[in-house]
């Protein structure tokens, strides 16, 4: 496991929050890293917030305990007015030379964060990658209807495989 | 050294070198406000909350037993089967 994971994630988080507040003028939005004492409560609050309109079956608490804790990975919640409105899970793969965004979800029809969720997640992942001198960010398993959107807004996004269902989109990043 | 609040009541100390590097990363290619506005405008209306994620369904069309939800393997979406039916009453304990 990375020895400086917490430091890297904290530095990226700090800058992402500063970017949200100063560049986007959204001090009401804040990222918070999910860690052991709050993981369960945060996941439950987020999933309950989706209500019956939530369209996926995955469980953020399970993802945290099976794939984030004690691993080179992160989970954050985007919080607004004290409530988690979006969740993101990503992995750091130093040997593979990339970081990957694995799961990203926001509460359905959440007011006030529409349009901010994906750019923020990418911004955070890019920061983590560059702080670790990695040069690629991958978006794994993008929802099919959003592939074109990602290709349009993320400059240089390349789909893999080139034909057929997209496994991941890869974006090269540099300082 | 910089003390960063990462969650309520939780702080991580970041070295000055790391903090400076993070600032450089954001100075050199963070999305601008206008770019984010464009991205927001381009976001498909069909994006009702799910952006990325792998379906972990055992098999396509599997009913998840208790609540009768049908999971589509291709998208991870859940379709509630029998939502139009009246709920069955449970026996009193």
CSV table of C-alpha atoms in Angstrom, one decimal:
chain,number,residue,atom,x,y,z
A,1,UNK,CA,0.0,0.0,0.0
A,2,UNK,CA,1.1,3.5,-0.6
A,3,UNK,CA,2.8,5.1,2.4
A,4,UNK,CA,1.6,8.6,1.6
A,5,UNK,CA,-1.9,7.8,0.5
A,6,UNK,CA,-3.6,9.9,3.2
A,7,UNK,CA,-1.4,12.9,2.5
A,8,UNK,CA,-2.0,12.7,-1.2
A,9,UNK,CA,-5.7,12.4,-0.8
A,10,UNK,CA,-5.9,15.2,1.7
A,11,UNK,CA,-3.9,17.5,-0.6
A,12,UNK,CA,-6.1,16.7,-3.5
A,13,UNK,CA,-9.2,17.2,-1.4
A,14,UNK,CA,-8.1,20.5,-0.1
A,15,UNK,CA,-7.4,21.9,-3.5
A,16,UNK,CA,-10.6,20.5,-5.0
A,17,UNK,CA,-12.6,22.1,-2.2
A,18,UNK,CA,-10.8,25.4,-2.8
A,19,UNK,CA,-11.5,25.1,-6.5
A,20,UNK,CA,-15.2,24.4,-5.8
A,21,UNK,CA,-15.4,27.5,-3.5
A,22,UNK,CA,-13.2,29.9,-5.4
A,23,UNK,CA,-13.3,29.0,-9.1
A,24,UNK,CA,-16.8,27.7,-9.3
A,25,UNK,CA,-18.2,30.0,-6.6
A,26,UNK,CA,-19.7,27.0,-4.8
A,27,UNK,CA,-18.6,27.2,-1.2
A,28,UNK,CA,-21.8,25.3,-0.3
A,29,UNK,CA,-20.3,22.1,-1.9
A,30,UNK,CA,-17.6,20.2,-0.1
A,31,UNK,CA,-15.9,16.9,-0.5
A,32,UNK,CA,-15.4,14.8,2.5
A,33,UNK,CA,-13.3,11.6,2.6
A,34,UNK,CA,-15.2,8.6,3.8
A,35,UNK,CA,-13.3,6.7,6.5
A,36,UNK,CA,-14.1,4.0,9.0
A,37,UNK,CA,-16.2,5.7,11.7
A,38,UNK,CA,-18.5,7.5,9.3
A,39,UNK,CA,-18.6,5.1,6.3
A,40,UNK,CA,-21.8,3.3,7.3
A,41,UNK,CA,-23.8,6.3,8.3
A,42,UNK,CA,-22.7,8.3,5.2
A,43,UNK,CA,-23.6,5.4,2.8
A,44,UNK,CA,-27.0,5.0,4.5
A,45,UNK,CA,-27.8,8.7,4.4
A,46,UNK,CA,-26.8,8.9,0.7
A,47,UNK,CA,-28.8,5.8,-0.3
A,48,UNK,CA,-31.8,6.9,1.6
A,49,UNK,CA,-31.6,10.3,0.0
A,50,UNK,CA,-32.1,8.6,-3.4
A,51,UNK,CA,-35.3,7.1,-2.2
A,52,UNK,CA,-37.3,4.9,-4.6
A,53,UNK,CA,-35.9,6.8,-7.6
A,54,UNK,CA,-32.5,5.4,-7.0
A,55,UNK,CA,-31.7,3.3,-10.1
A,56,UNK,CA,-28.8,1.1,-9.1
A,57,UNK,CA,-28.4,-1.7,-6.7
A,58,UNK,CA,-24.9,-1.3,-5.4
A,59,UNK,CA,-24.2,-0.7,-1.8
A,60,UNK,CA,-21.7,2.1,-0.9
A,61,UNK,CA,-21.0,0.6,2.5
A,62,UNK,CA,-20.1,-2.7,1.0
A,63,UNK,CA,-17.9,-1.0,-1.5
A,64,UNK,CA,-16.1,0.9,1.2
A,65,UNK,CA,-15.4,-2.2,3.4
A,66,UNK,CA,-14.5,-4.5,0.5
A,67,UNK,CA,-12.6,-2.2,-1.8
A,68,UNK,CA,-11.5,1.1,-0.1
A,69,UNK,CA,-10.4,0.3,3.5
A,70,UNK,CA,-6.8,-0.7,3.7
A,71,UNK,CA,-6.4,-0.4,0.0
A,72,UNK,CA,-5.0,2.2,-2.5
A,73,UNK,CA,-8.3,3.7,-3.1
A,74,UNK,CA,-10.6,6.5,-2.0
A,75,UNK,CA,-14.2,7.2,-1.4
A,76,UNK,CA,-15.6,10.7,-0.9
A,77,UNK,CA,-18.9,12.2,-0.5
A,78,UNK,CA,-19.9,15.5,-2.0
A,79,UNK,CA,-21.8,17.2,0.8
A,80,UNK,CA,-24.3,20.0,0.5
A,81,UNK,CA,-26.3,21.4,3.5
A,82,UNK,CA,-24.9,18.6,5.6
A,83,UNK,CA,-26.1,15.8,3.4
A,84,UNK,CA,-24.2,13.6,1.0
A,85,UNK,CA,-25.4,14.3,-2.5
A,86,UNK,CA,-22.9,12.4,-4.5
A,87,UNK,CA,-20.5,9.6,-3.8
A,88,UNK,CA,-17.3,8.6,-5.6
A,89,UNK,CA,-15.0,5.6,-5.4
A,90,UNK,CA,-11.7,5.5,-7.2
A,91,UNK,CA,-8.5,3.4,-7.2
A,92,UNK,CA,-4.8,4.2,-7.4
A,93,UNK,CA,-2.8,1.8,-9.5
A,94,UNK,CA,0.8,2.8,-9.3
A,95,UNK,CA,2.1,-0.2,-11.2
A,96,UNK,CA,-0.5,0.3,-14.0
A,97,UNK,CA,0.5,4.0,-14.1
A,98,UNK,CA,-3.1,5.3,-13.6
A,99,UNK,CA,-5.8,6.2,-11.3
A,100,UNK,CA,-9.4,5.1,-12.1
A,101,UNK,CA,-12.8,6.3,-11.2
A,102,UNK,CA,-14.9,3.2,-10.6
A,103,UNK,CA,-18.2,4.4,-9.2
A,104,UNK,CA,-19.8,7.8,-9.3
A,105,UNK,CA,-23.3,8.5,-8.3
A,106,UNK,CA,-25.4,11.4,-7.2
A,107,UNK,CA,-28.8,11.5,-5.7
A,108,UNK,CA,-31.4,11.5,-8.5
A,109,UNK,CA,-32.5,14.9,-9.5
A,110,UNK,CA,-30.4,16.5,-6.8
A,111,UNK,CA,-30.8,20.2,-7.1
A,112,UNK,CA,-27.8,22.4,-7.0
A,113,UNK,CA,-25.2,19.8,-8.0
A,114,UNK,CA,-26.3,18.9,-11.5
A,115,UNK,CA,-23.4,19.4,-13.9
A,116,UNK,CA,-20.8,19.6,-11.1
A,117,UNK,CA,-20.5,15.9,-10.1
A,118,UNK,CA,-18.5,14.5,-13.0
A,119,UNK,CA,-16.1,17.5,-13.4
A,120,UNK,CA,-15.4,17.4,-9.7
A,121,UNK,CA,-14.7,13.7,-9.7
A,122,UNK,CA,-12.4,14.0,-12.7
A,123,UNK,CA,-10.6,17.0,-11.1
A,124,UNK,CA,-10.0,15.1,-7.9
A,125,UNK,CA,-8.7,12.0,-9.8
A,126,UNK,CA,-6.5,14.1,-12.0
A,127,UNK,CA,-5.0,15.7,-8.9
A,128,UNK,CA,-4.4,12.4,-7.2
A,129,UNK,CA,-2.7,11.0,-10.4
A,130,UNK,CA,-0.4,14.0,-10.8
A,131,UNK,CA,0.6,14.1,-7.2
A,132,UNK,CA,1.7,10.5,-7.6
A,133,UNK,CA,3.4,11.3,-10.9
A,134,UNK,CA,0.9,9.1,-12.8
A,135,UNK,CA,-0.1,10.2,-16.2
A,136,UNK,CA,-3.5,8.7,-16.8
A,137,UNK,CA,-7.0,8.8,-15.4
A,138,UNK,CA,-9.5,6.1,-16.4
A,139,UNK,CA,-13.2,6.2,-16.2
A,140,UNK,CA,-14.3,2.6,-15.7
A,141,UNK,CA,-17.6,1.3,-16.8
A,142,UNK,CA,-19.1,4.5,-18.0
A,143,UNK,CA,-22.9,4.3,-18.4
A,144,UNK,CA,-23.4,3.8,-22.1
A,145,UNK,CA,-25.6,6.8,-22.5
A,146,UNK,CA,-22.9,9.0,-21.1
A,147,UNK,CA,-19.9,7.9,-23.2
A,148,UNK,CA,-20.4,10.6,-25.8
A,149,UNK,CA,-20.8,13.2,-23.0
A,150,UNK,CA,-17.4,12.2,-21.5
A,151,UNK,CA,-15.7,12.2,-24.9
A,152,UNK,CA,-17.1,15.6,-25.5
A,153,UNK,CA,-16.2,17.3,-22.2
A,154,UNK,CA,-12.9,15.5,-21.4
A,155,UNK,CA,-10.4,16.5,-23.9
A,156,UNK,CA,-8.5,13.5,-25.3
A,157,UNK,CA,-10.7,10.8,-23.9
A,158,UNK,CA,-10.1,7.6,-25.7
A,159,UNK,CA,-12.5,4.7,-25.5
A,160,UNK,CA,-11.3,1.1,-24.8
A,161,UNK,CA,-12.0,-1.0,-26.7
A,162,UNK,CA,-12.3,1.1,-29.7
A,163,UNK,CA,-15.4,-0.7,-30.9
A,164,UNK,CA,-18.2,-2.4,-29.0
A,165,UNK,CA,-19.2,-1.8,-25.4
A,166,UNK,CA,-16.9,0.6,-23.6
A,167,UNK,CA,-14.9,-0.9,-20.7
A,168,UNK,CA,-13.2,2.3,-19.9
A,169,UNK,CA,-12.3,5.8,-21.1
A,170,UNK,CA,-8.7,6.8,-20.8
A,171,UNK,CA,-7.5,10.4,-20.4
A,172,UNK,CA,-3.9,11.4,-20.4
A,173,UNK,CA,-3.0,14.1,-17.8
A,174,UNK,CA,0.0,16.3,-17.4
A,175,UNK,CA,1.2,19.2,-15.4
B,1,UNK,CA,3.0,21.7,7.1
B,2,UNK,CA,-0.6,22.2,6.5
B,3,UNK,CA,-3.5,20.7,8.5
B,4,UNK,CA,-6.3,19.7,6.2
B,5,UNK,CA,-9.8,18.9,7.3
B,6,UNK,CA,-10.8,15.8,5.3
B,7,UNK,CA,-14.1,15.0,7.2
B,8,UNK,CA,-15.9,16.3,10.2
B,9,UNK,CA,-13.5,16.0,13.1
B,10,UNK,CA,-10.8,14.4,11.0
B,11,UNK,CA,-7.6,16.2,10.0
B,12,UNK,CA,-4.5,15.1,8.0
B,13,UNK,CA,-1.2,16.8,8.0
B,14,UNK,CA,0.1,17.6,4.6
B,15,UNK,CA,3.8,18.6,4.0
B,16,UNK,CA,4.5,21.9,2.4
B,17,UNK,CA,6.0,20.3,-0.6
B,18,UNK,CA,2.8,18.2,-1.3
B,19,UNK,CA,0.5,21.2,-0.7
B,20,UNK,CA,2.6,23.3,-3.1
B,21,UNK,CA,2.5,20.5,-5.7
B,22,UNK,CA,-1.3,20.2,-5.4
B,23,UNK,CA,-1.7,23.9,-5.9
B,24,UNK,CA,0.4,23.7,-9.0
B,25,UNK,CA,-1.7,20.8,-10.3
B,26,UNK,CA,-4.8,22.9,-10.0
B,27,UNK,CA,-3.2,26.0,-11.4
B,28,UNK,CA,-2.1,24.0,-14.5
B,29,UNK,CA,-5.3,22.6,-16.0
B,30,UNK,CA,-8.3,22.8,-13.6
B,31,UNK,CA,-11.6,23.4,-15.4
B,32,UNK,CA,-12.6,27.0,-15.4
B,33,UNK,CA,-16.0,28.2,-14.4
B,34,UNK,CA,-17.1,28.6,-18.0
B,35,UNK,CA,-15.9,25.1,-18.9
B,36,UNK,CA,-17.9,23.6,-16.0
B,37,UNK,CA,-20.9,25.6,-17.1
B,38,UNK,CA,-20.6,24.1,-20.6
B,39,UNK,CA,-20.1,20.6,-19.2
B,40,UNK,CA,-23.3,21.1,-17.1
B,41,UNK,CA,-25.2,22.2,-20.2
B,42,UNK,CA,-23.9,19.2,-22.1
B,43,UNK,CA,-24.9,16.7,-19.4
B,44,UNK,CA,-27.6,14.5,-20.9
B,45,UNK,CA,-31.0,14.8,-19.4
B,46,UNK,CA,-31.0,11.0,-19.1
B,47,UNK,CA,-28.2,11.2,-16.5
B,48,UNK,CA,-30.5,10.8,-13.6
B,49,UNK,CA,-27.7,10.2,-11.1
B,50,UNK,CA,-25.5,7.4,-12.2
B,51,UNK,CA,-22.3,8.3,-13.9
B,52,UNK,CA,-19.9,5.3,-13.5
B,53,UNK,CA,-20.2,1.9,-12.0
B,54,UNK,CA,-20.0,-1.8,-12.7
B,55,UNK,CA,-23.0,-4.0,-12.4
B,56,UNK,CA,-22.3,-6.7,-9.9
B,57,UNK,CA,-25.4,-8.7,-10.8
B,58,UNK,CA,-25.0,-12.4,-10.7
B,59,UNK,CA,-26.7,-12.9,-14.0
B,60,UNK,CA,-28.8,-10.9,-16.3
B,61,UNK,CA,-32.4,-10.8,-15.4
B,62,UNK,CA,-31.8,-12.2,-11.9
B,63,UNK,CA,-34.6,-11.5,-9.4
B,64,UNK,CA,-33.1,-10.4,-6.2
B,65,UNK,CA,-35.5,-12.5,-4.1
B,66,UNK,CA,-36.9,-10.5,-1.3
B,67,UNK,CA,-38.0,-7.2,-2.9
B,68,UNK,CA,-38.4,-8.6,-6.4
B,69,UNK,CA,-36.1,-6.2,-8.1
B,70,UNK,CA,-34.8,-7.1,-11.5
B,71,UNK,CA,-31.2,-6.1,-12.2
B,72,UNK,CA,-30.1,-5.5,-15.8
B,73,UNK,CA,-26.6,-6.7,-16.1
B,74,UNK,CA,-25.8,-4.4,-19.0
B,75,UNK,CA,-26.5,-1.2,-17.2
B,76,UNK,CA,-26.8,-2.0,-13.5
B,77,UNK,CA,-30.2,-0.4,-13.4
B,78,UNK,CA,-32.8,-1.8,-11.2
B,79,UNK,CA,-36.3,-2.4,-12.5
B,80,UNK,CA,-38.9,-3.0,-9.9
B,81,UNK,CA,-40.9,-6.0,-10.8
B,82,UNK,CA,-44.5,-6.2,-9.6
B,83,UNK,CA,-44.5,-2.6,-8.4
B,84,UNK,CA,-48.1,-2.3,-9.6
B,85,UNK,CA,-49.2,-5.2,-7.3
B,86,UNK,CA,-50.6,-4.5,-3.9
B,87,UNK,CA,-48.1,-5.4,-1.1
B,88,UNK,CA,-48.9,-8.7,0.7
B,89,UNK,CA,-49.8,-8.4,4.3
B,90,UNK,CA,-47.4,-9.8,6.8
B,91,UNK,CA,-48.6,-12.0,9.6
B,92,UNK,CA,-48.5,-10.4,12.9
B,93,UNK,CA,-45.7,-11.8,15.1
